[in-house]
Coordinates of C-alpha atoms in Angstrom, one line a residue:
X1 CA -15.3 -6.6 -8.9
X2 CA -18.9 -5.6 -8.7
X3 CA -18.5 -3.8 -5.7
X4 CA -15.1 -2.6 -5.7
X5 CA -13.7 -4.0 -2.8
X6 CA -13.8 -7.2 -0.7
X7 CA -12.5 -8.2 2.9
X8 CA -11.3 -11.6 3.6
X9 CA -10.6 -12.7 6.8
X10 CA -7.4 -15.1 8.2
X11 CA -5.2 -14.7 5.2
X12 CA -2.2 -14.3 7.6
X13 CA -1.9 -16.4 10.9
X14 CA -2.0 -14.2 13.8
X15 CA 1.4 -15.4 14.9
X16 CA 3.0 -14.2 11.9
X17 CA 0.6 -10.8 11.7
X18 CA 2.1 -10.0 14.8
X19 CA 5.8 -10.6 14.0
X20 CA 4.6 -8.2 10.9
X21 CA 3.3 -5.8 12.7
X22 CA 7.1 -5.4 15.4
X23 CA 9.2 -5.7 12.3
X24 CA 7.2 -2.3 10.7
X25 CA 8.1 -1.0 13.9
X26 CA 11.4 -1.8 14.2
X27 CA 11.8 -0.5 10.1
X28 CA 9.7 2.8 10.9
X29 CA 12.4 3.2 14.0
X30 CA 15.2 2.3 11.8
X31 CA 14.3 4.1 8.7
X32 CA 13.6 7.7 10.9
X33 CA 17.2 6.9 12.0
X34 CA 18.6 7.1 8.8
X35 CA 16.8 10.4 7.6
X36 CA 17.2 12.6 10.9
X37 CA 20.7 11.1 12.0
X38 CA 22.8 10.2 8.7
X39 CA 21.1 12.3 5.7
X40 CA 19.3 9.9 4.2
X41 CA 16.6 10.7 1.1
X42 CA 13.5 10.1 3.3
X43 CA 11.6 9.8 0.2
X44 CA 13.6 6.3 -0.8
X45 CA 12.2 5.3 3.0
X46 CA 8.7 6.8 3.3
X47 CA 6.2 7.3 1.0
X48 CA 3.9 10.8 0.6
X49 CA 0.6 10.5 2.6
X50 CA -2.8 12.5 2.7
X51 CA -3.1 14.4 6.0
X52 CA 0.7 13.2 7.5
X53 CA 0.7 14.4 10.9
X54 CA 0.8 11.2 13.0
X55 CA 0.9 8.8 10.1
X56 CA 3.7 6.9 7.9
X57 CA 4.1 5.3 5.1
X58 CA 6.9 3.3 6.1
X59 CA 8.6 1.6 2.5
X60 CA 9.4 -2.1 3.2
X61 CA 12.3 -3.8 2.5
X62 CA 12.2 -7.7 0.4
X63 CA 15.2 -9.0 1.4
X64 CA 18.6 -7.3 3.1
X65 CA 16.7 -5.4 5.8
X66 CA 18.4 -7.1 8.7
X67 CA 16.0 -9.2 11.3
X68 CA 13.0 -8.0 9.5
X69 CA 13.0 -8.9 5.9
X70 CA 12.5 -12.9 6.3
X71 CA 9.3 -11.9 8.2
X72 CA 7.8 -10.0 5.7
X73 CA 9.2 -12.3 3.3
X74 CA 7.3 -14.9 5.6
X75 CA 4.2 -13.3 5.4
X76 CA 4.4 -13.3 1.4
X77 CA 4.8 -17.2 1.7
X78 CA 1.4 -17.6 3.4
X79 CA -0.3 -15.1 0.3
X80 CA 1.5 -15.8 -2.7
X81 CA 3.3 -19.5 -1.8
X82 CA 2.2 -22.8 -2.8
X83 CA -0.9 -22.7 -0.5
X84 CA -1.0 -19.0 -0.4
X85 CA -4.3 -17.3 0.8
X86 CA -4.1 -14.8 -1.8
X87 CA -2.8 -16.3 -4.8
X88 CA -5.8 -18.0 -6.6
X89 CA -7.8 -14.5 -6.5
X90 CA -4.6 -12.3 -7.7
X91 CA -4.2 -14.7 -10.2
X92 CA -7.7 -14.5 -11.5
X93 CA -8.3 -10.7 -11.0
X94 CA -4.3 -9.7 -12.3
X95 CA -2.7 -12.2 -13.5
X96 CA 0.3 -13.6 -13.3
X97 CA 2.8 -11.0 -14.8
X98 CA 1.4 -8.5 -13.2
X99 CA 4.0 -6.0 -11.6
X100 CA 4.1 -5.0 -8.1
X101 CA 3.5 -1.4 -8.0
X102 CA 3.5 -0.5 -4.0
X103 CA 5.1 -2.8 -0.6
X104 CA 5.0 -0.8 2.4
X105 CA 3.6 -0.1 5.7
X106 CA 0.8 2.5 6.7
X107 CA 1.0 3.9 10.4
X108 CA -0.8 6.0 11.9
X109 CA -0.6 7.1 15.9
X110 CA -3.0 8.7 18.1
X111 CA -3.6 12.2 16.9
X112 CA -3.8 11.4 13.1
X113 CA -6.8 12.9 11.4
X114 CA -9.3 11.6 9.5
X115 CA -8.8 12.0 6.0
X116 CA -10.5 13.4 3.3
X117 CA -12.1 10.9 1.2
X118 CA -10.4 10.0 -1.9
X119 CA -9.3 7.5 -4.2
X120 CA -5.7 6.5 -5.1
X121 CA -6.6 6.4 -9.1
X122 CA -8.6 8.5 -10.7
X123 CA -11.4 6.8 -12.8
X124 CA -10.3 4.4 -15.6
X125 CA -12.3 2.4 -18.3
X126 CA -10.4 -0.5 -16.7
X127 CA -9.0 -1.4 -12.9
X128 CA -5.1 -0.5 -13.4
X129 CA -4.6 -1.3 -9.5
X130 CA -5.6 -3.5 -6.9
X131 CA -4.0 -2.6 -3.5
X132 CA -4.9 -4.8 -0.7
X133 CA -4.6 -3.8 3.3
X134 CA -3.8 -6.0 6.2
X135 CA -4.1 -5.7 9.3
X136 CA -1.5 -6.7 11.7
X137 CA -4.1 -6.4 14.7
X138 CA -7.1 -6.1 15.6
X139 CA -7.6 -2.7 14.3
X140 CA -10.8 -0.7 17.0
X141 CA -13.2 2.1 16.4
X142 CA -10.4 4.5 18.0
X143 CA -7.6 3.4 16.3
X144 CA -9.7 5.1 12.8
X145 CA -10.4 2.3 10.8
X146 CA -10.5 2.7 6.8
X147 CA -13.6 3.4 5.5
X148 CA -14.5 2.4 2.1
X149 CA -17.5 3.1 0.1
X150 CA -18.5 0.1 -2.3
X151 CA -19.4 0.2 -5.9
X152 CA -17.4 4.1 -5.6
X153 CA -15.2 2.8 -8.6
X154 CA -17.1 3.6 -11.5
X155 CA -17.4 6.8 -13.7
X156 CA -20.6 7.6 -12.4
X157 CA -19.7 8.5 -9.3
X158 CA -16.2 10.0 -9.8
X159 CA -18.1 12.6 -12.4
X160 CA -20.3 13.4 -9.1
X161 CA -17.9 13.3 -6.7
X162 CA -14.9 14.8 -8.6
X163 CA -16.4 16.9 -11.1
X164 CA -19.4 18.8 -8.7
X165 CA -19.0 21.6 -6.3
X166 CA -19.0 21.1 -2.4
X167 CA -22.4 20.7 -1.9
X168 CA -23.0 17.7 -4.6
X169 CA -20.3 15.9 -2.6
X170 CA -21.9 16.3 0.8
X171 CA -25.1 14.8 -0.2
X172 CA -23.1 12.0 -2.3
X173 CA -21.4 11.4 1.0
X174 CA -24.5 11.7 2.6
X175 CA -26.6 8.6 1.0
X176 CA -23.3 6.5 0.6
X177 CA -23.2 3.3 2.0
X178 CA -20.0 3.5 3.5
X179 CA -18.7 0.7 5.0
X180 CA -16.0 0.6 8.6
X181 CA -12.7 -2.1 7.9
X182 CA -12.9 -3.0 11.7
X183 CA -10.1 -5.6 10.8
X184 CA -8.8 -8.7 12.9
X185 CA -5.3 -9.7 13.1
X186 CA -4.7 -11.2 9.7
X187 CA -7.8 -9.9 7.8
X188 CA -7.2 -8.1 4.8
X189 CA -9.5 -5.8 2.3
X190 CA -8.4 -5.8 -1.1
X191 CA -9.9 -2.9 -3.2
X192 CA -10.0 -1.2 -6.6
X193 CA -7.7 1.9 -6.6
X194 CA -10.8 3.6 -8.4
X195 CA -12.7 3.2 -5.3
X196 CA -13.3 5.9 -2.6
X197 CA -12.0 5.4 0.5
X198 CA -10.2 6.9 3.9
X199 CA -8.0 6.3 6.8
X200 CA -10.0 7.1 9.9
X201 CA -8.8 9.8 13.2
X202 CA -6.8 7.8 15.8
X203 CA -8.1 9.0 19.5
X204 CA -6.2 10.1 21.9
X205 CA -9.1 8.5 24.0
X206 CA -8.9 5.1 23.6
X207 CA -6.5 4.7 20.0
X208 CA -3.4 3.5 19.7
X209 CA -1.1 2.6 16.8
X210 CA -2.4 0.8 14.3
X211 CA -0.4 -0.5 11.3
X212 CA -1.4 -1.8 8.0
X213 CA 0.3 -3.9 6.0
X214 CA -0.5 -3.7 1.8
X215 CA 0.9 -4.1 -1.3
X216 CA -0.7 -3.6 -4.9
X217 CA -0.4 -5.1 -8.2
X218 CA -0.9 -3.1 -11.5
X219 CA -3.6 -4.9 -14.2
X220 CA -1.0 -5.4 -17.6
X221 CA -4.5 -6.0 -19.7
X222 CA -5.8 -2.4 -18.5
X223 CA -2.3 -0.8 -18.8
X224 CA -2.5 0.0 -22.5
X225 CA -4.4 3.1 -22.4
X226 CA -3.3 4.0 -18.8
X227 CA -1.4 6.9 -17.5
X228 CA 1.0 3.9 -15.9
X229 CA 1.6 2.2 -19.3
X230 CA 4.9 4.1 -19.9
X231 CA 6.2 1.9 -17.1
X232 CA 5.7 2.0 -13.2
X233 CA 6.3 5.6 -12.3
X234 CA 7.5 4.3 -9.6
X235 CA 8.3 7.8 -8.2
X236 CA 4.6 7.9 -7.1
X237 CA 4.6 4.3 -6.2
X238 CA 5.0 3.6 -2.1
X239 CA 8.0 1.2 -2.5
X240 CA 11.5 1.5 -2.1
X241 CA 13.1 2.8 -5.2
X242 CA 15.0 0.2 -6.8
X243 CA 12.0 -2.0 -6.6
X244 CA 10.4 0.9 -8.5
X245 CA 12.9 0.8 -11.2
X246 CA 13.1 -3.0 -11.7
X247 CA 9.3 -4.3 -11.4
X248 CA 9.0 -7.3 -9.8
X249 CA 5.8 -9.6 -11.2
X250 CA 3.3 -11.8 -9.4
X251 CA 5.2 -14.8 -11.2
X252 CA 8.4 -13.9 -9.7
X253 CA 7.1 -13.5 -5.9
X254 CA 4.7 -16.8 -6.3
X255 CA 8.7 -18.7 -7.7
X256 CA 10.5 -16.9 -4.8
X257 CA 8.1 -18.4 -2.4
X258 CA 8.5 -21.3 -3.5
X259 CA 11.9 -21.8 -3.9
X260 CA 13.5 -24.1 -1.7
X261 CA 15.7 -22.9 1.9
X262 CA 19.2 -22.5 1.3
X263 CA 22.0 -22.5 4.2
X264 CA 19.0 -23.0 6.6
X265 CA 18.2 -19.3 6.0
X266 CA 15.0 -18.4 4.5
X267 CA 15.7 -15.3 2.7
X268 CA 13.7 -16.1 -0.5
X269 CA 14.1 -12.7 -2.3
X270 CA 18.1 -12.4 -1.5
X271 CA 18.5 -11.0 -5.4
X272 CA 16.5 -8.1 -5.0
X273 CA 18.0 -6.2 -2.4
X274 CA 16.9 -3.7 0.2
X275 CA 15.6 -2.0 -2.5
X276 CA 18.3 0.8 -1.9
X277 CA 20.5 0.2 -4.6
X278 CA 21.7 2.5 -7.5
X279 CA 19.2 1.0 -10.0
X280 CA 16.8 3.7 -8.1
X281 CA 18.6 6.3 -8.4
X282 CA 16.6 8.0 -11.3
X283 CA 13.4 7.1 -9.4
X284 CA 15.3 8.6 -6.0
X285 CA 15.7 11.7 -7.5
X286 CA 12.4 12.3 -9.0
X287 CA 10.7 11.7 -5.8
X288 CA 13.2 14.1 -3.9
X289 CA 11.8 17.0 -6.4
X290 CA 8.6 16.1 -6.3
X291 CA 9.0 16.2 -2.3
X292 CA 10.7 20.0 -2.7
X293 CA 8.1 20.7 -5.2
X294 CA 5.2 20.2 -2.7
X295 CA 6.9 21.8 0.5
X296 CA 8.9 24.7 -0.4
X297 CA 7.4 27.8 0.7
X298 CA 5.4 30.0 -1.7
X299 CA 7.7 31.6 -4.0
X300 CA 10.8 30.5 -3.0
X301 CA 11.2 28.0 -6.1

């Protein structure tokens, strides 16, 4: 908490890291079908990202996706289940009724920029998020790592690097100790949404696609005075929308996980859909006018 962030190696096995890693692929293919061949929202699919080109944010599915929701429900089982990697620490740093506020998938492909650094929250007396990124391979220098920049989560620095011209910024950027996520398969980094941070360029020469698995967790203690306490405004949120509109806590996933196999088919989170339904309709349509909002051409709105 000191430092903002923190990377922990083998939290997935590389077996199942790599069955994560084809089922985002297999969604990201699946999910561009439905937008470009049948009309679908492609907000309820993908989430907004900085810099897009060559990079998705590919909204997961808990249960009902087809072939690839047991995997990722799989993968949740070696985190949150009975011996789950991740569960003691989100335990200690959430809590248990803390509310999943993002699932999803971020890809990018050779040709994606680097982005501009930034952090997903803007500064808080109090951590309201902590997101976490896996990888699901061994993640090189040319596929553009993220970079993070510890202890970048406290007010101090967001009143220089927010609040200060151009110039302030490039020496801030200048003396940070910024610090490459040059991931294995399996290894995760699970930060403060205060703290700065940025996807790195993918090369032509020498990248290829990487994918990153993450999820966050909002902090109910810190939520009180947040911009987030009015509920999950999940129409920012990078999860599927009825997810967004029915929060889904720690408890519940660490339960799921632990709930026995039924039928031989291990499909732990059957009740909450693909995440599709009309419960997210509200949240559907926000984020489709928030998405017109930001592309239309100027003046035509």
């Amino acid at each position: 908490q000191n430092e903002g962030c923190i990377r922990i190696n083998n939290v997935l096995t590389k077996e199942t890291a790599a069955k994560v890693r084809e089922a985002v692929l297999r969604e990201r293919k699946i999910s561009t079908e439905q937008v470009v061949q049948y009309g679908a929202n492609r907000n309820d699919l993908f989430g907004d990202l900085l810099l897009a080109p060559n990079r998705d944010d590919v909204l997961l599915p808990l249960s009902g996706g087809g072939e690839n929701s047991p995997i990722f429900a799989c993968a949740l089982e070696e985190l949150f289940g009975s011996q789950g990697t991740l569960r003691g620490l989100y335990e200690i740093i959430v809590g248990r009724d803390a509310k999943l506020y993002e699932f999803a998938s971020l890809v990018s492909d050779p040709g994606a920029a680097q982005q501009t650094i930034h952090s997903d929250m803007p500064w808080e007396e109090e951590c309201v998020l902590y997101t976490a990124f896996c990888a699901v391979q061994d993640i090189t220098p040319a596929m553009g790592p993220t970079t993070f920049i510890p202890r970048s989560h406290t007010k101090n620095v967001h009143d220089t690097f927010f609040h200060n011209g151009q110039q302030t910024k490039n020496e801030f950027l200048r003396h940070a100790h910024a610090q490459g996520a040059y991931l294995g398969a399996g290894d995760i980094v699970v930060f403060d949404s205060r703290g700065l941070h940025a996807g790195g360029a993918n090369l032509f020469d020498g990248g290829s696609t990487r994918v990153l698995f993450y999820f966050s967790f909002t902090c109910p203690a810190a939520l009180k005075n947040s911009p987030l306490r009015s509920g999950h405004q999940g129409d920012m949120a990078s999860m599927r929308p009825s997810y967004a509109a029915k929060p889904i806590t720690l408890n519940q996933i660490t339960a799921s996980c632990l709930s026995p196999y039924k039928e031989h088919i291990y499909d732990p989170f059957r009740g909450q859909g693909d995440g599709l339904g009309p419960d997210g309709a509200i949240i559907s349509a926000k984020r489709q006018k928030r998405w017109r909002e930001r592309n239309a051409p100027p003046g035509s709105l």
